[in-house]
PDB file of C-alpha atoms in Angstrom:
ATOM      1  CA  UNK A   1      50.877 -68.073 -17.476  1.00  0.00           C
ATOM      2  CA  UNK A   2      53.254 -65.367 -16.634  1.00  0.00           C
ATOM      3  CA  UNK A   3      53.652 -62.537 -19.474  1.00  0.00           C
ATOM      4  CA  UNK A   4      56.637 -60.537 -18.221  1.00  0.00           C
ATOM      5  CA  UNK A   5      59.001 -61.152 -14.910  1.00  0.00           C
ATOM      6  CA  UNK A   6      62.347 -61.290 -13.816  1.00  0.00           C
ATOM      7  CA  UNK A   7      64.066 -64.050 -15.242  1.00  0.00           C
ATOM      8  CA  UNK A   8      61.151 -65.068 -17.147  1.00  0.00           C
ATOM      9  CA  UNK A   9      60.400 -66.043 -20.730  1.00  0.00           C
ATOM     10  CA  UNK A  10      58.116 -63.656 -22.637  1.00  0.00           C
ATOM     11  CA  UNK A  11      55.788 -64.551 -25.596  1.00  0.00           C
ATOM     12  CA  UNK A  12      56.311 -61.955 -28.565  1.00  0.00           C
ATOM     13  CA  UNK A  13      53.678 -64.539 -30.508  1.00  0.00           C
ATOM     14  CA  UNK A  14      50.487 -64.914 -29.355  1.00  0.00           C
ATOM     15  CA  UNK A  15      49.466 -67.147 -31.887  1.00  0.00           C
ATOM     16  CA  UNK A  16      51.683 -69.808 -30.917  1.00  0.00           C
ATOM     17  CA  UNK A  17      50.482 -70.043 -27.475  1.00  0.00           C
ATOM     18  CA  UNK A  18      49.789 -74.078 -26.692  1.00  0.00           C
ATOM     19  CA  UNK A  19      47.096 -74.034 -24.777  1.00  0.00           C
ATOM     20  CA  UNK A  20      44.359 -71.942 -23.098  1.00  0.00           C
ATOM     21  CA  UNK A  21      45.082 -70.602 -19.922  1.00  0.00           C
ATOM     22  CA  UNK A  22      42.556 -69.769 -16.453  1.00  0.00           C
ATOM     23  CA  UNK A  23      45.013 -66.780 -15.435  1.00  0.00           C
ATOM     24  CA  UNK A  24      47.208 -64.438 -17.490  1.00  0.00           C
ATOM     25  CA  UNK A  25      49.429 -62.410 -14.990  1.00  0.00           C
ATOM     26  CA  UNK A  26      51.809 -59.423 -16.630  1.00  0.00           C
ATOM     27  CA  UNK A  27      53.857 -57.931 -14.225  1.00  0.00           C
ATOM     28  CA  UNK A  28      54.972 -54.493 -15.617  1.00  0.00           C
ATOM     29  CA  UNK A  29      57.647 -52.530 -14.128  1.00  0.00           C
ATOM     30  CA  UNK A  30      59.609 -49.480 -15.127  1.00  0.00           C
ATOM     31  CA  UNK A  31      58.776 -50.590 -18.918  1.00  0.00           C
ATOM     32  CA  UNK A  32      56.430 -52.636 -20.369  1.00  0.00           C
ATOM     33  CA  UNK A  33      57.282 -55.090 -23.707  1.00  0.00           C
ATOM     34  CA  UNK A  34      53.857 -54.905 -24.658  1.00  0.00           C
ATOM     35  CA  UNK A  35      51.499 -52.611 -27.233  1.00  0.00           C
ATOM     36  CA  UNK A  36      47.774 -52.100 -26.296  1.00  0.00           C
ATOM     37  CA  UNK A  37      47.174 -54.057 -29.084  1.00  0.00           C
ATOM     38  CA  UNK A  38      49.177 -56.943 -28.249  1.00  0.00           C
ATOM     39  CA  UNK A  39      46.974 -57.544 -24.875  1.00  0.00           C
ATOM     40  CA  UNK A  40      43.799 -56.962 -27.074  1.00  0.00           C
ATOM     41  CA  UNK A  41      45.485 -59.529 -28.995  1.00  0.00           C
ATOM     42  CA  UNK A  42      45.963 -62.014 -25.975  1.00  0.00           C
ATOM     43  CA  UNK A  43      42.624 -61.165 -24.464  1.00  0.00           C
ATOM     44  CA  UNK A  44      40.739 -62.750 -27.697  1.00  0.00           C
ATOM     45  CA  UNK A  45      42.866 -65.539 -27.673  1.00  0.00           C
ATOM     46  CA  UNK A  46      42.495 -66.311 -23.871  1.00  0.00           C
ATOM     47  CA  UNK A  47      38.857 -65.137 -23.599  1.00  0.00           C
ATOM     48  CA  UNK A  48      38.638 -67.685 -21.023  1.00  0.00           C
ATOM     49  CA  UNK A  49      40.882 -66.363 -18.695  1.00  0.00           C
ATOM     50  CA  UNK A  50      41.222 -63.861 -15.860  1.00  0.00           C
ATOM     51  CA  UNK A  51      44.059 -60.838 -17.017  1.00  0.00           C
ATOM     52  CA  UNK A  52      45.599 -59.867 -13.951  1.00  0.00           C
ATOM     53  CA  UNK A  53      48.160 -57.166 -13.636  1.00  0.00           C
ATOM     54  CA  UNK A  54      50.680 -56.016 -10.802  1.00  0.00           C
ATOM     55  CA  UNK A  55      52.460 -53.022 -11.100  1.00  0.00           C
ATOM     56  CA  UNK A  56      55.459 -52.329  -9.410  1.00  0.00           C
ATOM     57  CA  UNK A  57      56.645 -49.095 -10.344  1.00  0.00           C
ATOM     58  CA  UNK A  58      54.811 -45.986  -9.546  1.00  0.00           C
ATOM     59  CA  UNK A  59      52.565 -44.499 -11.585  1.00  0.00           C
ATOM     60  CA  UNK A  60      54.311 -41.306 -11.626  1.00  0.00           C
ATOM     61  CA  UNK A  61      57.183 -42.614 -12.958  1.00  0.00           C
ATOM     62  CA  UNK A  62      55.536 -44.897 -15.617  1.00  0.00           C
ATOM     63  CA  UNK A  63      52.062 -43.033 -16.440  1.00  0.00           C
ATOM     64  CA  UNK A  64      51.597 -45.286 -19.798  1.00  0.00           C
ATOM     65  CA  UNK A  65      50.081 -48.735 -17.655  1.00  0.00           C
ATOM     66  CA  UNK A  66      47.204 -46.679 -17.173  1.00  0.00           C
ATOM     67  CA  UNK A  67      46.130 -47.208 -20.788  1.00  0.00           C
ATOM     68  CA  UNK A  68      46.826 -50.828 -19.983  1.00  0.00           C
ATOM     69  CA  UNK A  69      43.969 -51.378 -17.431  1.00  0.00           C
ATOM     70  CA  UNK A  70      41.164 -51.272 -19.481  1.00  0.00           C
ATOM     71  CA  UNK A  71      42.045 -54.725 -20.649  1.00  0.00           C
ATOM     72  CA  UNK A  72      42.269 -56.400 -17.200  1.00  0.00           C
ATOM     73  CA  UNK A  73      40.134 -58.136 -14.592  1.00  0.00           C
ATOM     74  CA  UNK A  74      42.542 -57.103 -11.328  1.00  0.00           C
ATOM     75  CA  UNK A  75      44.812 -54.535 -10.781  1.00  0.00           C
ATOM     76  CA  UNK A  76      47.151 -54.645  -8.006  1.00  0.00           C
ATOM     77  CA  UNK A  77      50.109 -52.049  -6.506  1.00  0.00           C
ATOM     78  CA  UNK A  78      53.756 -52.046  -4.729  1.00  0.00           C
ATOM     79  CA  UNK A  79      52.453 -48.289  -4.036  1.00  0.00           C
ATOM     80  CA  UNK A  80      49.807 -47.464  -1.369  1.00  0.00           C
ATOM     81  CA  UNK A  81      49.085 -43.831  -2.602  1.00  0.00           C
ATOM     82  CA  UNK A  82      48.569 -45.092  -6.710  1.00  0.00           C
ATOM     83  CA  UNK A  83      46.304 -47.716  -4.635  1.00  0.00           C
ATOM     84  CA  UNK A  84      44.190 -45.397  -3.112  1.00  0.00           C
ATOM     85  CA  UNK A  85      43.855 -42.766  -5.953  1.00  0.00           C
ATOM     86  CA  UNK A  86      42.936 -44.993  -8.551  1.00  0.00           C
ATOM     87  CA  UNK A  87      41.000 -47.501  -6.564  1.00  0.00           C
ATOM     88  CA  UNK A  88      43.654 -50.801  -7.381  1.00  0.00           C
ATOM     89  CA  UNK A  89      44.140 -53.103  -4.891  1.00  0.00           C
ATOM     90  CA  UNK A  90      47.470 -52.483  -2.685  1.00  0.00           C
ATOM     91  CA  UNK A  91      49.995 -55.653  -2.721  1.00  0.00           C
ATOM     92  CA  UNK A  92      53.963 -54.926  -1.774  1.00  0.00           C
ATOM     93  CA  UNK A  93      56.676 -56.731  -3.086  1.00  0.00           C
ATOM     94  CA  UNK A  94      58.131 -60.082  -1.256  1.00  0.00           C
ATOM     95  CA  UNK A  95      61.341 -61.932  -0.094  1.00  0.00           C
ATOM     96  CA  UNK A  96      62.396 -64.806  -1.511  1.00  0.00           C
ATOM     97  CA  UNK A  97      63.221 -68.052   0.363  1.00  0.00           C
ATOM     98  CA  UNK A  98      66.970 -67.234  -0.208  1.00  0.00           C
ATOM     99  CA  UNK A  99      66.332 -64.732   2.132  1.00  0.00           C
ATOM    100  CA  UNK A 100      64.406 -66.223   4.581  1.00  0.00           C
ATOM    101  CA  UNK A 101      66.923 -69.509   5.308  1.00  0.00           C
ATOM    102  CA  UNK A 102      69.878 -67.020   5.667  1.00  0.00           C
ATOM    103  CA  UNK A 103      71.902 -68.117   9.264  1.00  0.00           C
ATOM    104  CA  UNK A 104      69.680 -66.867  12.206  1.00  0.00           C
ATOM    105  CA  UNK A 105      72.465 -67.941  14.372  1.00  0.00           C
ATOM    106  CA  UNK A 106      74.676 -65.003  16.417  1.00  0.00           C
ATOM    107  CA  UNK A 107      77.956 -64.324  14.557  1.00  0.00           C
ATOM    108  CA  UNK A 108      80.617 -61.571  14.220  1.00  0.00           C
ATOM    109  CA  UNK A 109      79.068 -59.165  11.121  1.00  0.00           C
ATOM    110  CA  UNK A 110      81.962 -58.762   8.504  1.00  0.00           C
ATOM    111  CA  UNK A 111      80.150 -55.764   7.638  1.00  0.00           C
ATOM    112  CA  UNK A 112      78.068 -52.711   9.702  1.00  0.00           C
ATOM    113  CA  UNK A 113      76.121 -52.024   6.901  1.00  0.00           C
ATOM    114  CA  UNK A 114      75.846 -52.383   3.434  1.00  0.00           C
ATOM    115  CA  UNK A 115      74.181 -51.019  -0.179  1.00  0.00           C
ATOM    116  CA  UNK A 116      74.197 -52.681  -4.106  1.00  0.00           C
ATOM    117  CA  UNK A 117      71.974 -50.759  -6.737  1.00  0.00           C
ATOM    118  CA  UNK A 118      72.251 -49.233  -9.623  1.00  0.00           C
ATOM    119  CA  UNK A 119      72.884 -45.485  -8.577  1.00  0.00           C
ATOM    120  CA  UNK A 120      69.829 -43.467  -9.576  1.00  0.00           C
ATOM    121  CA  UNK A 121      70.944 -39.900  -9.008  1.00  0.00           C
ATOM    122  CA  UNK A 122      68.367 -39.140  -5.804  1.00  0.00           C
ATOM    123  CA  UNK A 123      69.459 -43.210  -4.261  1.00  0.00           C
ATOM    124  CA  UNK A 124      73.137 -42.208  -5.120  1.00  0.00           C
ATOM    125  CA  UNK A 125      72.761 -38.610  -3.264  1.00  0.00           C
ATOM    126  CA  UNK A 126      71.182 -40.434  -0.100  1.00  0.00           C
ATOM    127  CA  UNK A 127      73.517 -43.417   0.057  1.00  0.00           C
ATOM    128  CA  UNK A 128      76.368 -41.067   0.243  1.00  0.00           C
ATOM    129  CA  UNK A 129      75.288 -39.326   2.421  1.00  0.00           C
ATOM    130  CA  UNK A 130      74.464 -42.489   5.142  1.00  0.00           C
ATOM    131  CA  UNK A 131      77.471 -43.625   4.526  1.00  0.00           C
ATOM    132  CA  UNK A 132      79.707 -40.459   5.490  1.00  0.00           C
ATOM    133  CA  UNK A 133      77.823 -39.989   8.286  1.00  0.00           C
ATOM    134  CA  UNK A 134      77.394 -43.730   9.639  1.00  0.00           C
ATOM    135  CA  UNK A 135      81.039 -43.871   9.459  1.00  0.00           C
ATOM    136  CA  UNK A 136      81.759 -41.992  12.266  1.00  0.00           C
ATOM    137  CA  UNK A 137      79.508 -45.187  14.015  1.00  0.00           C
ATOM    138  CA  UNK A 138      80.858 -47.571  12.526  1.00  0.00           C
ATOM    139  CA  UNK A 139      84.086 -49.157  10.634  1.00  0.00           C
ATOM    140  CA  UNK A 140      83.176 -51.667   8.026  1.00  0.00           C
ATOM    141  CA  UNK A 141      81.225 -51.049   4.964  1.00  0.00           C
ATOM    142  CA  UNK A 142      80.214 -52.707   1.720  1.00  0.00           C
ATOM    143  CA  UNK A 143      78.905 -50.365  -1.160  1.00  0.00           C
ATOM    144  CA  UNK A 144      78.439 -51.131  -4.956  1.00  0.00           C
ATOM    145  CA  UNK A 145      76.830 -48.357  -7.112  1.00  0.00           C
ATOM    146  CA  UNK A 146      76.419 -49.786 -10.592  1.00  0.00           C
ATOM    147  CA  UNK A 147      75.729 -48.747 -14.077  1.00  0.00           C
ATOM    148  CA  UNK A 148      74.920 -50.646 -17.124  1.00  0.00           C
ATOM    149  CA  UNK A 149      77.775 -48.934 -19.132  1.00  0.00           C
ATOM    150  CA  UNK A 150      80.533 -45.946 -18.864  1.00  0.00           C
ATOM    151  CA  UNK A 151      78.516 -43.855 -20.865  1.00  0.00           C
ATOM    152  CA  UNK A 152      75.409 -44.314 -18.517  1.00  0.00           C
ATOM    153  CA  UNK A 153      77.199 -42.838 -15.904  1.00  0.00           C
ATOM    154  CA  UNK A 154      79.339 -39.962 -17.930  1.00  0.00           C
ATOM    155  CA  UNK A 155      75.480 -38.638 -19.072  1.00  0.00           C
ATOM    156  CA  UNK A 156      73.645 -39.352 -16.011  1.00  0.00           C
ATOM    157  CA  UNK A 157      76.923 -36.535 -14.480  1.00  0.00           C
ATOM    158  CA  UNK A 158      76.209 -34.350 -17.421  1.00  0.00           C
ATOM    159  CA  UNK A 159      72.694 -34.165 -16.534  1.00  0.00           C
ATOM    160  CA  UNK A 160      71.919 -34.886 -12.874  1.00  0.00           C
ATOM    161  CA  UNK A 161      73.022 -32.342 -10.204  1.00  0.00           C
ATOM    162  CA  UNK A 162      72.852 -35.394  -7.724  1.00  0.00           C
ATOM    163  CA  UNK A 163      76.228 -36.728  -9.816  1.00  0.00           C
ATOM    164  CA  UNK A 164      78.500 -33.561 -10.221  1.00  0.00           C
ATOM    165  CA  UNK A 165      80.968 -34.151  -8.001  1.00  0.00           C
ATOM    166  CA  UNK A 166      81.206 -38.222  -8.497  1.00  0.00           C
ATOM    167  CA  UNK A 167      84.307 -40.049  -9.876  1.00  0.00           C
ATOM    168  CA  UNK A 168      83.814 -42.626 -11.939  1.00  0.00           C
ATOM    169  CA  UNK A 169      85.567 -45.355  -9.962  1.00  0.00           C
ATOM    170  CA  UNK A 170      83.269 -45.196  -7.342  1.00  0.00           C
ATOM    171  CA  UNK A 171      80.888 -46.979  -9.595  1.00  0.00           C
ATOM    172  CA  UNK A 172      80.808 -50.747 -11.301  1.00  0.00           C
ATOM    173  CA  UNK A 173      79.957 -51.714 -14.551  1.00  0.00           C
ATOM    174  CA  UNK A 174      79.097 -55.227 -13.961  1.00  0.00           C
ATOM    175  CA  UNK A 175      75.926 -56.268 -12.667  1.00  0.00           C
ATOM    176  CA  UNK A 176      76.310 -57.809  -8.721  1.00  0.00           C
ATOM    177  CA  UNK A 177      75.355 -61.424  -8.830  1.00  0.00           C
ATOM    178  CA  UNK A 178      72.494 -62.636  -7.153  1.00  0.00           C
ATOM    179  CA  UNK A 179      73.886 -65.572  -5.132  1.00  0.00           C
ATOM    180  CA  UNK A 180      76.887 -62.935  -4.228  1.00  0.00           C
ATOM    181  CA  UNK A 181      74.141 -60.513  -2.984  1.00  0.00           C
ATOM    182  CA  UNK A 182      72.728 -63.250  -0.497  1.00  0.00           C
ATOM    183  CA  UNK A 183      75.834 -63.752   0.857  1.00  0.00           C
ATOM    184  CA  UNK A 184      76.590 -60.142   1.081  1.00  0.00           C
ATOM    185  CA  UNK A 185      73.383 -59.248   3.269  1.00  0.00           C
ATOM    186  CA  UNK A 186      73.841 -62.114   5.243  1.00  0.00           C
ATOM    187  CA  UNK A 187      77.163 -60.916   6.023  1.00  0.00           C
ATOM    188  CA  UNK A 188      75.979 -57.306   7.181  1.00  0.00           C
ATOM    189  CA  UNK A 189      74.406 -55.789  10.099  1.00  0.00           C
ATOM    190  CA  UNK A 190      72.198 -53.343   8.418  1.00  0.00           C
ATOM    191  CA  UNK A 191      70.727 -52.563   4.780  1.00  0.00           C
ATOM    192  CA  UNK A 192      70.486 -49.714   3.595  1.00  0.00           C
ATOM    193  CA  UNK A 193      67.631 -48.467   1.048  1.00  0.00           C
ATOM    194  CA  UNK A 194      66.820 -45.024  -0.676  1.00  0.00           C
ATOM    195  CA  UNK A 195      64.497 -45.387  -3.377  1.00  0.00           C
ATOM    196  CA  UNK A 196      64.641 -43.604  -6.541  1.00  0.00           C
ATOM    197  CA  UNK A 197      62.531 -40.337  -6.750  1.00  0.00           C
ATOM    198  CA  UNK A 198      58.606 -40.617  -7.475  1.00  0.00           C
ATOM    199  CA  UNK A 199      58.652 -43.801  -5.454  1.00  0.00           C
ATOM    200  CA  UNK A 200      56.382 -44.532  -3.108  1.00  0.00           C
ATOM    201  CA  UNK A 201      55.788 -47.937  -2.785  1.00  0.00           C
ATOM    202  CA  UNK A 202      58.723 -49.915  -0.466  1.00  0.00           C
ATOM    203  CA  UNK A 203      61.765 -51.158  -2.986  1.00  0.00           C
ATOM    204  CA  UNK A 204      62.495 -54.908  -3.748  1.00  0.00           C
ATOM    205  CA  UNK A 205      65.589 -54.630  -1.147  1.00  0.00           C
ATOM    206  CA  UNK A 206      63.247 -52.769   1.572  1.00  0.00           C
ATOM    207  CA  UNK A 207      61.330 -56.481   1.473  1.00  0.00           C
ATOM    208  CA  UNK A 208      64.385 -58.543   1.179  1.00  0.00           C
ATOM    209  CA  UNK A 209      65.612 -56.837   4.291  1.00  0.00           C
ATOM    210  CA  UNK A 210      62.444 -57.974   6.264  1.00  0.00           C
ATOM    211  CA  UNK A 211      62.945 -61.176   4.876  1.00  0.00           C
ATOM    212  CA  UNK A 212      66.657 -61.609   5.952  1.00  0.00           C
ATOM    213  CA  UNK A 213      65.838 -60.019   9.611  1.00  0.00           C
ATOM    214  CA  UNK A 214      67.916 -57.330   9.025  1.00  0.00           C
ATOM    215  CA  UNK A 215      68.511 -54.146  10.049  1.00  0.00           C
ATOM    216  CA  UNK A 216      67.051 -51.482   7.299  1.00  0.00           C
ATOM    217  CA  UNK A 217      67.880 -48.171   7.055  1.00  0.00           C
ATOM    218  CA  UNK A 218      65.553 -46.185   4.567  1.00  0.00           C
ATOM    219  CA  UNK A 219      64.740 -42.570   3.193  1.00  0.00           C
ATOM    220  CA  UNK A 220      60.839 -44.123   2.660  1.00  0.00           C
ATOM    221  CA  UNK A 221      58.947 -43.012   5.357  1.00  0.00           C
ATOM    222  CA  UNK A 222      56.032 -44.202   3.949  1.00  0.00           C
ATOM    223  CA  UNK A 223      57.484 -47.704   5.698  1.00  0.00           C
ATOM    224  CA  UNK A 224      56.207 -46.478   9.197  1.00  0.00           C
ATOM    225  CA  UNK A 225      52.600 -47.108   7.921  1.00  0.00           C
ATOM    226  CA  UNK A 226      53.480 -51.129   7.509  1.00  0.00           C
ATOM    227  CA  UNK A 227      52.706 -53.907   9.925  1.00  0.00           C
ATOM    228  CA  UNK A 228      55.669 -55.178  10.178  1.00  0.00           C
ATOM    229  CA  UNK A 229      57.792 -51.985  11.141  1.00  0.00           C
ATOM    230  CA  UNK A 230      59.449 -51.571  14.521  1.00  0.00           C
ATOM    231  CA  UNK A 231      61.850 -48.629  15.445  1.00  0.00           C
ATOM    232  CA  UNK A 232      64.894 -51.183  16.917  1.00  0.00           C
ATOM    233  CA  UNK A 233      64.696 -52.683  13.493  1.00  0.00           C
ATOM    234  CA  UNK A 234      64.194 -50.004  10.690  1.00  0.00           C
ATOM    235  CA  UNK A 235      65.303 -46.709  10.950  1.00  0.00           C
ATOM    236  CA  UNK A 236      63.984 -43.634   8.648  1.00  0.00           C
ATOM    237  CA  UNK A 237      66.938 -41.325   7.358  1.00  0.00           C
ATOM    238  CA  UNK A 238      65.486 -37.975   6.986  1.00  0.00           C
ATOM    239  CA  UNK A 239      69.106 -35.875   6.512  1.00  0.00           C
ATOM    240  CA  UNK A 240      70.691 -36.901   9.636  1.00  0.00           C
ATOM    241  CA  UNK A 241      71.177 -40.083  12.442  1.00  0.00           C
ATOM    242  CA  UNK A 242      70.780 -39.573  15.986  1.00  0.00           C
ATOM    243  CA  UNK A 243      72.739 -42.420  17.321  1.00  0.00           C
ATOM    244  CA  UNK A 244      71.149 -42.543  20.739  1.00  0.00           C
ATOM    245  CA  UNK A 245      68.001 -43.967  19.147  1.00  0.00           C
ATOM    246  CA  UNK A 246      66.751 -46.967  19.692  1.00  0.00           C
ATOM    247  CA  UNK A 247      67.715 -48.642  16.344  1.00  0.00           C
ATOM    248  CA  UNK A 248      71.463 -48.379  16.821  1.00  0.00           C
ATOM    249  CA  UNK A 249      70.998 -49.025  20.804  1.00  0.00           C
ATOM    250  CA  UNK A 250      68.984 -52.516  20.622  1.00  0.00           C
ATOM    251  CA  UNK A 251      69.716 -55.830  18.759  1.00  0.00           C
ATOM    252  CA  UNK A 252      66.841 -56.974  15.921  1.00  0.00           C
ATOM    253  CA  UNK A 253      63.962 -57.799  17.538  1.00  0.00           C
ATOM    254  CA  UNK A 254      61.935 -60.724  16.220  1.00  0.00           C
ATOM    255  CA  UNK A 255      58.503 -59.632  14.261  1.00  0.00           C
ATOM    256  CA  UNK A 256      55.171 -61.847  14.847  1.00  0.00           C
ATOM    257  CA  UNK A 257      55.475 -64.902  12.804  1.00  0.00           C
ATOM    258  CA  UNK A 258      52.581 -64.393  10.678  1.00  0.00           C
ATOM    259  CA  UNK A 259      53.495 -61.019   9.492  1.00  0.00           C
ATOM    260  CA  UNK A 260      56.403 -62.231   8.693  1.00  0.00           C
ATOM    261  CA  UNK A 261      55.466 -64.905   6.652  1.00  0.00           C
ATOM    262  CA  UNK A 262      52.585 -62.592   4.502  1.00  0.00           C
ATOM    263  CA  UNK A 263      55.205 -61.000   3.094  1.00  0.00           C
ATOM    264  CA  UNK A 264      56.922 -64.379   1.675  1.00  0.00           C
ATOM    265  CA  UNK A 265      56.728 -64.593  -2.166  1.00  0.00           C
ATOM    266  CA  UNK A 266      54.888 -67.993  -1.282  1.00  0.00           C
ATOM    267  CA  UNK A 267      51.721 -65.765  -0.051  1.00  0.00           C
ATOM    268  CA  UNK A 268      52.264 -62.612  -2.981  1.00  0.00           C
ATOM    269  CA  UNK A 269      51.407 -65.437  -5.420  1.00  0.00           C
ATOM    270  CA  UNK A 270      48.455 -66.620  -3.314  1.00  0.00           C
ATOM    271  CA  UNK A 271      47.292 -63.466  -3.054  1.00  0.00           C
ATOM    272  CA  UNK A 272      47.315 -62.456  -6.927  1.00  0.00           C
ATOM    273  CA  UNK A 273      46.130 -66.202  -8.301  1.00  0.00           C
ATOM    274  CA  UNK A 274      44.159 -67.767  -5.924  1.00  0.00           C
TER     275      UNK A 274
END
């Protein structure tokens, strides 16, 4: 049983639950739908059951799921510094298999690089930023800052230095579709990632990257620490590119199978249930 995910059902009644359960799993990101007493609730109806719970946000930015724990047999972590401070276990985030049967084949890139996310004001700062500069590398680029609404972005300008000087048709108001996403990063050279601030822990599209064998470039460089990291493949943006290094010189180079495959959302499950 699954409390809270992406594209998943969420029980508001507890009462009404079917059946008894052997693992209760909420994954809680930036928000959470649920009240402390809601999981008290759940834990006396499932007494049976192990309460697991994955967080992946940082703690920083979401300090509330600490009241949460209390009511749970595992806690696990996109975020290896909330890990190690408050002794949960460390898990990252995964690739789907959308990502992972993308064309491995040689082809012509119709884009160099590429970016879709909703423009927090630090990921918008950043992302401008690569992209003025990697443009004197290359020609052809794919970007798609979103917002949920108009007025999302018009106070996010009022408020956020980061957004002074943007225009408001650089952004979209419609959410990029996920099958048009696949297609996009299939289509592109190199990914590029800057998570929002207070993150630690390596973003959704960090993973996906990995997962597509592409080319990642990323103001986390936290991401050096991880197995799978290799400098022709993933390249750490720290104000400015030096284009004779190795990551813009070389072609993707191949990781060992097995770390590859660790991160698949195949073993993330295994990992948390079994």
């Amino acid at each position: 049983m699954i409390l809270q995910g992406k594209g998943i059902p969420i029980y508001t009644n507890f009462l009404t639950l079917p059946k008894k359960y052997d693992v209760v799993l909420l994954i809680s990101g930036q928000s959470l739908s649920f009240s402390e007493s809601m999981i008290e609730e759940l834990r006396k109806i499932q007494n049976q059951a192990k309460f697991i719970l994955y967080q992946w946000d940082s703690m920083e930015n979401f300090p509330y799921i600490k009241t949460m724990h209390k009511y749970f047999n595992e806690i696990y972590t996109f975020d290896r510094k909330d890990a190690r401070e408050n002794e949960l276990r460390f898990l990252p985030l995964f690739y789907s298999e959308s990502y992972s049967k993308m064309n491995l084949e040689e082809k012509g890139y119709k884009y160099d690089f590429c970016f879709v996310g909703t423009a927090h004001p630090q990921k918008y700062k950043f992302i401008k930023e690569m992209t003025n500069q990697l443009k004197s590398f290359y020609s052809k680029d794919y970007i798609y800052f979103y917002y949920p609404s108009p007025f999302v972005f018009f106070y996010r300008k009022i408020f956020n230095q980061e957004l002074k000087k943007a225009h408001f048709g650089e952004f979209h108001y419609t959410p990029f579709k996920e099958k048009d996403l696949i297609k996009l990063i299939s289509n592109s050279r190199i990914v590029l990632d800057a998570p929002q601030k207070g993150k630690l822990g390596l973003t959704m599209r960090a993973i996906e990257a990995l997962g597509a064998r592409k080319k990642l470039i990323t103001t986390n460089a936290d991401i050096k620490n991880y197995d799978f990291f290799r400098s022709e493949n993933i390249y750490v943006y720290n104000g400015k590119f030096d284009f004779e290094n190795s990551f813009f010189k070389y072609d993707y180079k191949e990781i060992n199978k097995k770390i590859y495959d660790d991160y698949s959302s195949n073993s993330w499950l295994r990992k948390l249930i079994y």
